[in-house]
GROMACS .gro file of C-alpha atoms in nm:
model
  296
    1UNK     CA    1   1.336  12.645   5.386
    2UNK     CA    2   1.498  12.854   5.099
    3UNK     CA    3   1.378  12.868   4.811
    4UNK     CA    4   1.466  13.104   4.500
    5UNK     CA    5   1.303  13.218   4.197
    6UNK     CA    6   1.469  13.313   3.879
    7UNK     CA    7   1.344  13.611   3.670
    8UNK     CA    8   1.435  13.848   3.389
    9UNK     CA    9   1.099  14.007   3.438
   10UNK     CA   10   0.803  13.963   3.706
   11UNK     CA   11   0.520  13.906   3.502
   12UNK     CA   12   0.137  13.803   3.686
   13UNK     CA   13   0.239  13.398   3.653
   14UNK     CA   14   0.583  13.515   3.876
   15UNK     CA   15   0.372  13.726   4.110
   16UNK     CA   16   0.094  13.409   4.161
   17UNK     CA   17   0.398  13.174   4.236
   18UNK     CA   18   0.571  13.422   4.509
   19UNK     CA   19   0.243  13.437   4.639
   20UNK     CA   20   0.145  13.092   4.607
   21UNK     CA   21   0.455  13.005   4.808
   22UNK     CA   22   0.373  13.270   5.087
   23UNK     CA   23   0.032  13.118   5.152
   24UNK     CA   24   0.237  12.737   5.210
   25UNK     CA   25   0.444  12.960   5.475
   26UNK     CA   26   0.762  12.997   5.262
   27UNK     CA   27   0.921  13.297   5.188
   28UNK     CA   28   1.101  13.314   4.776
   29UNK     CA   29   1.373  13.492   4.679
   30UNK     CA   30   1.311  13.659   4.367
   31UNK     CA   31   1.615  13.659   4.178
   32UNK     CA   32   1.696  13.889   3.890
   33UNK     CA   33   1.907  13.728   3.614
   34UNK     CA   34   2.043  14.067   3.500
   35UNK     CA   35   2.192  14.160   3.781
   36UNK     CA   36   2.403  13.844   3.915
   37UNK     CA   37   2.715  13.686   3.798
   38UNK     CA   38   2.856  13.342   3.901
   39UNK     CA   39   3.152  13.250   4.036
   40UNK     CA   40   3.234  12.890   3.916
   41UNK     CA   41   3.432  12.860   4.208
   42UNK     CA   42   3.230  12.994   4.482
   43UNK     CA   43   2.925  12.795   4.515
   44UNK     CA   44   2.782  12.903   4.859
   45UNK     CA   45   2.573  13.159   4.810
   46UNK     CA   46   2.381  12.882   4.592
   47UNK     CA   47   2.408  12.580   4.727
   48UNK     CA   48   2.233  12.679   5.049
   49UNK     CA   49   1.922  12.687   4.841
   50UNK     CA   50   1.669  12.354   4.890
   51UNK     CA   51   1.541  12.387   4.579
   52UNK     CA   52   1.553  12.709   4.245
   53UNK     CA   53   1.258  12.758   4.041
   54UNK     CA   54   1.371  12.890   3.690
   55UNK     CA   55   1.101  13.188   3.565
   56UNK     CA   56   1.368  13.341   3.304
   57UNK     CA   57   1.197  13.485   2.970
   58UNK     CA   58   1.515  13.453   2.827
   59UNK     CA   59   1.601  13.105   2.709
   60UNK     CA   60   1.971  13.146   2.707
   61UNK     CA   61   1.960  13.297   3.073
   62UNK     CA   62   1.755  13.029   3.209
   63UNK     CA   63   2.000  12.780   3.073
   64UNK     CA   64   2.307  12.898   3.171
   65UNK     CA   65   2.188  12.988   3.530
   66UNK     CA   66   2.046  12.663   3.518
   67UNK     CA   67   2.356  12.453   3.393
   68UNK     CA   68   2.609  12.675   3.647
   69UNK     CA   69   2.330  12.617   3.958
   70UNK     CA   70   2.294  12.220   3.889
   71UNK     CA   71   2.681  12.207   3.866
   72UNK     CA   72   2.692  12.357   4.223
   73UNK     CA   73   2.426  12.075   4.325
   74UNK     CA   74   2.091  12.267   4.335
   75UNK     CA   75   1.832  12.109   4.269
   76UNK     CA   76   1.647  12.370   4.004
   77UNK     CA   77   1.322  12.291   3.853
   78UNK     CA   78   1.309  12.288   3.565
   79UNK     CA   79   1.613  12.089   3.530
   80UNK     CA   80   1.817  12.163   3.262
   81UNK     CA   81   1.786  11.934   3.013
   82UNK     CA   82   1.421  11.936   3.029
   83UNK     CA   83   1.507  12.288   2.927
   84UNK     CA   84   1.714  12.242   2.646
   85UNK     CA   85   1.450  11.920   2.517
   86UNK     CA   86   1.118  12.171   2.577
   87UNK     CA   87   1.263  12.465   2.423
   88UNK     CA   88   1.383  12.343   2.077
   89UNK     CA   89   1.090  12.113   1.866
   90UNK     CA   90   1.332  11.927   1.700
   91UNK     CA   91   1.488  11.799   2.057
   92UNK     CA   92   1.109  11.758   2.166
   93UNK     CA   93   1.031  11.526   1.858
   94UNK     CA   94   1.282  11.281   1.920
   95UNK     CA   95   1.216  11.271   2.232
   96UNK     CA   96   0.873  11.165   2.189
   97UNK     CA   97   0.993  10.926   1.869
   98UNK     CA   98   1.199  10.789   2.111
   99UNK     CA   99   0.922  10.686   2.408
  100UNK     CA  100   0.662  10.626   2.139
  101UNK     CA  101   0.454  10.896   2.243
  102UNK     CA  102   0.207  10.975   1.916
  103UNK     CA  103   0.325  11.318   1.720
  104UNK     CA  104   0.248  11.441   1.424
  105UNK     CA  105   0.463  11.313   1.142
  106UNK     CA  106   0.850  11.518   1.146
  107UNK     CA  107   1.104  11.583   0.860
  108UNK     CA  108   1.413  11.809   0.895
  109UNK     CA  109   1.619  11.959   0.618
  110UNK     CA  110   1.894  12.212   0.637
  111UNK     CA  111   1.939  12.288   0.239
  112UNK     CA  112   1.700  12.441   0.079
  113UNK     CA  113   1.650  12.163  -0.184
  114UNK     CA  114   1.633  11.893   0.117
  115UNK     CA  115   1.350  12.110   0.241
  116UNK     CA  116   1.139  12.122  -0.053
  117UNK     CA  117   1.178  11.764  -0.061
  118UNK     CA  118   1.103  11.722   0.311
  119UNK     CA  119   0.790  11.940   0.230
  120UNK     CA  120   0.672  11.701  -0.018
  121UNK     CA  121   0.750  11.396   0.162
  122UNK     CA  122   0.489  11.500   0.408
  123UNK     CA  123   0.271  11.623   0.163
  124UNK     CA  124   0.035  11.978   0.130
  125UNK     CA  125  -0.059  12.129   0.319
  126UNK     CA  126   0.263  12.083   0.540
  127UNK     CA  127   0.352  12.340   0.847
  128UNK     CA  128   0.723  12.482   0.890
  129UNK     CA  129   0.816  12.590   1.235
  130UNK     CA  130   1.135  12.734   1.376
  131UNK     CA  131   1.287  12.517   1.627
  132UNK     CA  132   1.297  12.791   1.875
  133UNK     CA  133   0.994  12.994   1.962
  134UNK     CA  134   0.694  13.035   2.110
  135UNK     CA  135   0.312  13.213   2.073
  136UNK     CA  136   0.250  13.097   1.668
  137UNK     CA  137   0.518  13.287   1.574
  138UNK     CA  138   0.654  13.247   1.239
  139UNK     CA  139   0.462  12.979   1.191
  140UNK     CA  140   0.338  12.895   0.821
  141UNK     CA  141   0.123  12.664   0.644
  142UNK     CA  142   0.237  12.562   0.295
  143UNK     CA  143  -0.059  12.497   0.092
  144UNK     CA  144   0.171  12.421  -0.231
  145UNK     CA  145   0.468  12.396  -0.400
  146UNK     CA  146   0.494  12.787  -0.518
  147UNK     CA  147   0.448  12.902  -0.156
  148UNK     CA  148   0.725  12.592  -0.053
  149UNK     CA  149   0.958  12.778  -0.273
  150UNK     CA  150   0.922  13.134  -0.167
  151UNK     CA  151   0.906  13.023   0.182
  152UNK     CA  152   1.218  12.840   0.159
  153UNK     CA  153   1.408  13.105  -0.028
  154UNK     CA  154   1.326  13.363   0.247
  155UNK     CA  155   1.433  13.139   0.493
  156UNK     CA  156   1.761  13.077   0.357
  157UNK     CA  157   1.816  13.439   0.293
  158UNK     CA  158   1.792  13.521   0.664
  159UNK     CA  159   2.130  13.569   0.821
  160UNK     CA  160   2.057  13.372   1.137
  161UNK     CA  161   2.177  12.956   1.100
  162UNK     CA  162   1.916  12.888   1.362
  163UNK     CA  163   1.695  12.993   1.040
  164UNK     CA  164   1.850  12.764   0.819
  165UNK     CA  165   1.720  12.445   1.007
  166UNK     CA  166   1.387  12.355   0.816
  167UNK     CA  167   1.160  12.181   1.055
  168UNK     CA  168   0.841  12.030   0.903
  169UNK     CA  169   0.566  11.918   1.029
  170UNK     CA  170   0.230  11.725   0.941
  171UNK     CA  171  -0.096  11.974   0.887
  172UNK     CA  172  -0.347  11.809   1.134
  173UNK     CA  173  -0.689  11.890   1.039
  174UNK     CA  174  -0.781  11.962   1.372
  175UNK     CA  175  -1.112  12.054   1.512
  176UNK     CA  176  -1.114  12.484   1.559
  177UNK     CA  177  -0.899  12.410   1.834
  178UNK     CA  178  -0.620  12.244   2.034
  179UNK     CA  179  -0.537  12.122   2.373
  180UNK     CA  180  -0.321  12.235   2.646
  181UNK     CA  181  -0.277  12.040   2.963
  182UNK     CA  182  -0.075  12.146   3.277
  183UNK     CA  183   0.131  11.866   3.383
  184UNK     CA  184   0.285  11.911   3.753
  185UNK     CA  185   0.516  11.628   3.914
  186UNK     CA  186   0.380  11.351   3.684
  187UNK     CA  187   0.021  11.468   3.700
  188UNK     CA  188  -0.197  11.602   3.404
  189UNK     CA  189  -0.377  11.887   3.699
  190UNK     CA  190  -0.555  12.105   3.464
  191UNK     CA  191  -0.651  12.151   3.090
  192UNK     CA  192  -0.816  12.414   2.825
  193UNK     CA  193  -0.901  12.422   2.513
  194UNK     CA  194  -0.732  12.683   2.284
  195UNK     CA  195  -1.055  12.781   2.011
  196UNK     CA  196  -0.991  12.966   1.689
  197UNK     CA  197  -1.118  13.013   1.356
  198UNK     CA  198  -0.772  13.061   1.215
  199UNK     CA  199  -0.547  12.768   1.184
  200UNK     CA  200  -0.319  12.875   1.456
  201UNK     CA  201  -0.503  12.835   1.774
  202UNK     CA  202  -0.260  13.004   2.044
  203UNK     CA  203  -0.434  13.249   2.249
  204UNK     CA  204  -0.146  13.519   2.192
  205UNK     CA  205  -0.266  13.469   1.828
  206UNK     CA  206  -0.647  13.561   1.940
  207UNK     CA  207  -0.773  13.212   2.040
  208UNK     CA  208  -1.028  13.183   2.335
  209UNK     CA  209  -0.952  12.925   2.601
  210UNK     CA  210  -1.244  12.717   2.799
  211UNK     CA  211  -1.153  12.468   3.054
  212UNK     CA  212  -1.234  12.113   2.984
  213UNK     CA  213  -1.229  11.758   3.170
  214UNK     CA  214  -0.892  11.558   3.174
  215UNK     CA  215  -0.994  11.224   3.056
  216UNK     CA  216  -0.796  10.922   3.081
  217UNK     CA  217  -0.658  10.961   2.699
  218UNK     CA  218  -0.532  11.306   2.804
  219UNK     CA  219  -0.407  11.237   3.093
  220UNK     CA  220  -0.189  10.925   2.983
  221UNK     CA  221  -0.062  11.090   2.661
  222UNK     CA  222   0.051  11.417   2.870
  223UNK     CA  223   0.185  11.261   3.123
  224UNK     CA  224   0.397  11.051   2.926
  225UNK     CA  225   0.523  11.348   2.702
  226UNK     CA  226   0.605  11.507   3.007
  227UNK     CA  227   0.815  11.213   3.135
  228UNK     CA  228   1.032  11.163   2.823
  229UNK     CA  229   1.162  11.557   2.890
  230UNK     CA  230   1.206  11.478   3.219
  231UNK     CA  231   1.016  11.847   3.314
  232UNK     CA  232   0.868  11.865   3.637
  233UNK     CA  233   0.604  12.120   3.540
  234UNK     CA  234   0.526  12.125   3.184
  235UNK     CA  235   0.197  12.243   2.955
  236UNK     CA  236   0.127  12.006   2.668
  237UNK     CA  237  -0.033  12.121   2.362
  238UNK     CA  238  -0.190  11.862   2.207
  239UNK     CA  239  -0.402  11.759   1.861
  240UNK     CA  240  -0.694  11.581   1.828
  241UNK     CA  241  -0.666  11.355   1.463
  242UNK     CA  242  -0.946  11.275   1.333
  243UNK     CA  243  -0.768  10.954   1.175
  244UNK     CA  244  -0.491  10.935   1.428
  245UNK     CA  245  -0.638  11.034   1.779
  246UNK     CA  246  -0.424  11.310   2.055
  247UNK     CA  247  -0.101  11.438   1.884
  248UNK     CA  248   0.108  11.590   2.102
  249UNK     CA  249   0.266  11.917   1.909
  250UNK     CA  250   0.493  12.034   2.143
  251UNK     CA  251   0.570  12.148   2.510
  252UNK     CA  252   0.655  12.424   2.732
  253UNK     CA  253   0.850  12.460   2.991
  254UNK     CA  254   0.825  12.802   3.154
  255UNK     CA  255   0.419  12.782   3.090
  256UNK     CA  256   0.216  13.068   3.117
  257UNK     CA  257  -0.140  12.997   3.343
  258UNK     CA  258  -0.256  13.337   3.443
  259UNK     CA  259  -0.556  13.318   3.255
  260UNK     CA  260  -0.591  12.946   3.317
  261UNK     CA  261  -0.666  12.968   3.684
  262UNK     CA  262  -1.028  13.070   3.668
  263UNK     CA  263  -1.088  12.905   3.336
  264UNK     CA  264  -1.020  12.542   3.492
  265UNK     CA  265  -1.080  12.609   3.855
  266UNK     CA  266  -0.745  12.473   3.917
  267UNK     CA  267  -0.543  12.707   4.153
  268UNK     CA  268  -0.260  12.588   3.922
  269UNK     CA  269   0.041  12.818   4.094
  270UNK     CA  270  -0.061  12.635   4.435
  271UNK     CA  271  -0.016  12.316   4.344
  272UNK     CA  272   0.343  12.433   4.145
  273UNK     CA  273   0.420  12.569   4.435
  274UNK     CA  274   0.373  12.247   4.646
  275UNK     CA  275   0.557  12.017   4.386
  276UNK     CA  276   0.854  12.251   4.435
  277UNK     CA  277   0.854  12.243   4.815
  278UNK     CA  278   0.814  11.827   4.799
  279UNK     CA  279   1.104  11.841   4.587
  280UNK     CA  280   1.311  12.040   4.852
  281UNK     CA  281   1.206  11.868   5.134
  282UNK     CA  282   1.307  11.552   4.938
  283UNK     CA  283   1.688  11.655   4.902
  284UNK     CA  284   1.936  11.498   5.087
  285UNK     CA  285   2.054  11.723   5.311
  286UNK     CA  286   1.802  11.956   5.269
  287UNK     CA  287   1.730  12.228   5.517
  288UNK     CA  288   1.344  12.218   5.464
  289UNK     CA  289   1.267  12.163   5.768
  290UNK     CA  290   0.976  12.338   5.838
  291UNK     CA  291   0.606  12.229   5.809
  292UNK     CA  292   0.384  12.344   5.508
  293UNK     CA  293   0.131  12.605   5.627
  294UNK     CA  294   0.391  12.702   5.931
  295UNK     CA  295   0.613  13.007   5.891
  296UNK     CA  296   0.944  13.007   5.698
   0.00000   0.00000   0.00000
């Protein structure tokens, strides 16, 4: 079996994986993203991979490795449009529209006289969010129609068009904390809770995570989120409404679980790494041949 793991930078959750994979008897190939090319008309060297697993930090790495791999007819998880729907919270929200998974309420301006209005439609306090991006950052909540304005105007005055894209969201008065649940091949496997006294409750913003029991609620509304991105291996931050019951605010694709593992009691890089060799094993053709637990 031969199976390959894309990088920019081994970090612990890249480390557990390789040796996640090692314990099922299959050697990874840890592949740095800086230091290949591809030939779009040599696909060899690719295609005798059973299956890719994407690790790349950097969004537009892992999606251009990823579109150029799939192209040659690897089978790369995540896939890439899973990617692409993950990574931006605009493509994430209409996903979810779409399936009728529960959200918080969505408006999206790209003047900045749309996005005071957009603001407003939702109503104070409202929460803009760039599109792209991850751990809370730049992140505000806009308590009122001064802070609206001066928000705006910075936002506009930033030279980046990515910038310009005003994504609002509903403020859910949520309970000191949020929910993030590890979904792997269709399966909510793990969950913690993400506990703050600030507003933003990521743990790179200082929250504390405790494990907690996936109930049937959770596990239905991750599940499904997961689904309509069509990501193998997702974590789902969710909401809990006091009016309108689990939210889901967004997803991740390239989830980080270091600090997870103990916290749930899940050995959550094991059980990624047996989705991925199921998946290889399931590919026509595939070479995976060899029995999990029995050398590579």
């Amino acid at each position: 079996m031969r199976i390959a793991l894309l990088y920019v930078r081994i970090r612990e959750e890249e480390r557990l994986l390789i040796e996640a994979f090692e314990k099922a008897g299959v050697t990874v190939e840890p592949i740095d993203l800086r230091t290949v090319s591809f030939d779009l008309a040599e696909a060899s060297r690719w295609s005798a991979f059973d299956a890719v697993v994407d690790r790349s930090l950097s969004l537009t790495a892992s999606i251009t490795a990823v579109r150029v791999l799939e192209r040659f007819g690897v089978r790369v998880v995540n896939p890439a449009s899973a990617i692409e729907i993950c990574s931006d919270k605009l493509q994430t929200s209409l996903a979810l529209e779409q399936a009728g998974v529960p959200q918080p309420r969505v408006c999206v301006a790209t003047s900045p006289e749309a996005a005071i209005e957009a603001i407003e439609a939702i109503g104070y306090p409202a929460v803009i969010k760039p599109t792209v991006g991850s751990w809370g950052r730049l992140v505000a909540r806009i308590n009122d129609r001064d802070a609206a304005e001066a928000v705006i105007e910075h936002r506009f005055a930033l030279p980046s068009p990515q910038q310009h894209v005003v994504y609002v969201q509903e403020h859910v008065d949520k309970p000191g904390r949020d929910l993030r649940i590890f979904v792997v091949g269709g399966e909510a496997i793990a969950g913690i809770s993400r506990e703050s006294e600030h507003w933003v409750t990521n743990t790179a913003r200082g929250a504390v995570a405790r494990g907690i029991e996936i109930t049937p609620d959770i596990a239905d509304i991750s599940t499904r989120a997961a689904a309509c991105t069509g990501a193998d291996i997702a974590a789902v931050d969710l909401f809990e409404c006091p009016r309108r019951g689990l939210l889901v605010n967004e997803l991740n694709h390239s989830m980080e679980f270091r600090n997870s593992i103990t916290t749930t009691g899940v050995d959550i890089p094991g059980r990624v790494a047996q989705h991925v060799i199921e998946i290889a094993r399931s590919r026509p053709g595939s070479s995976a041949t060899t029995p999990v637990g029995a050398p590579a």
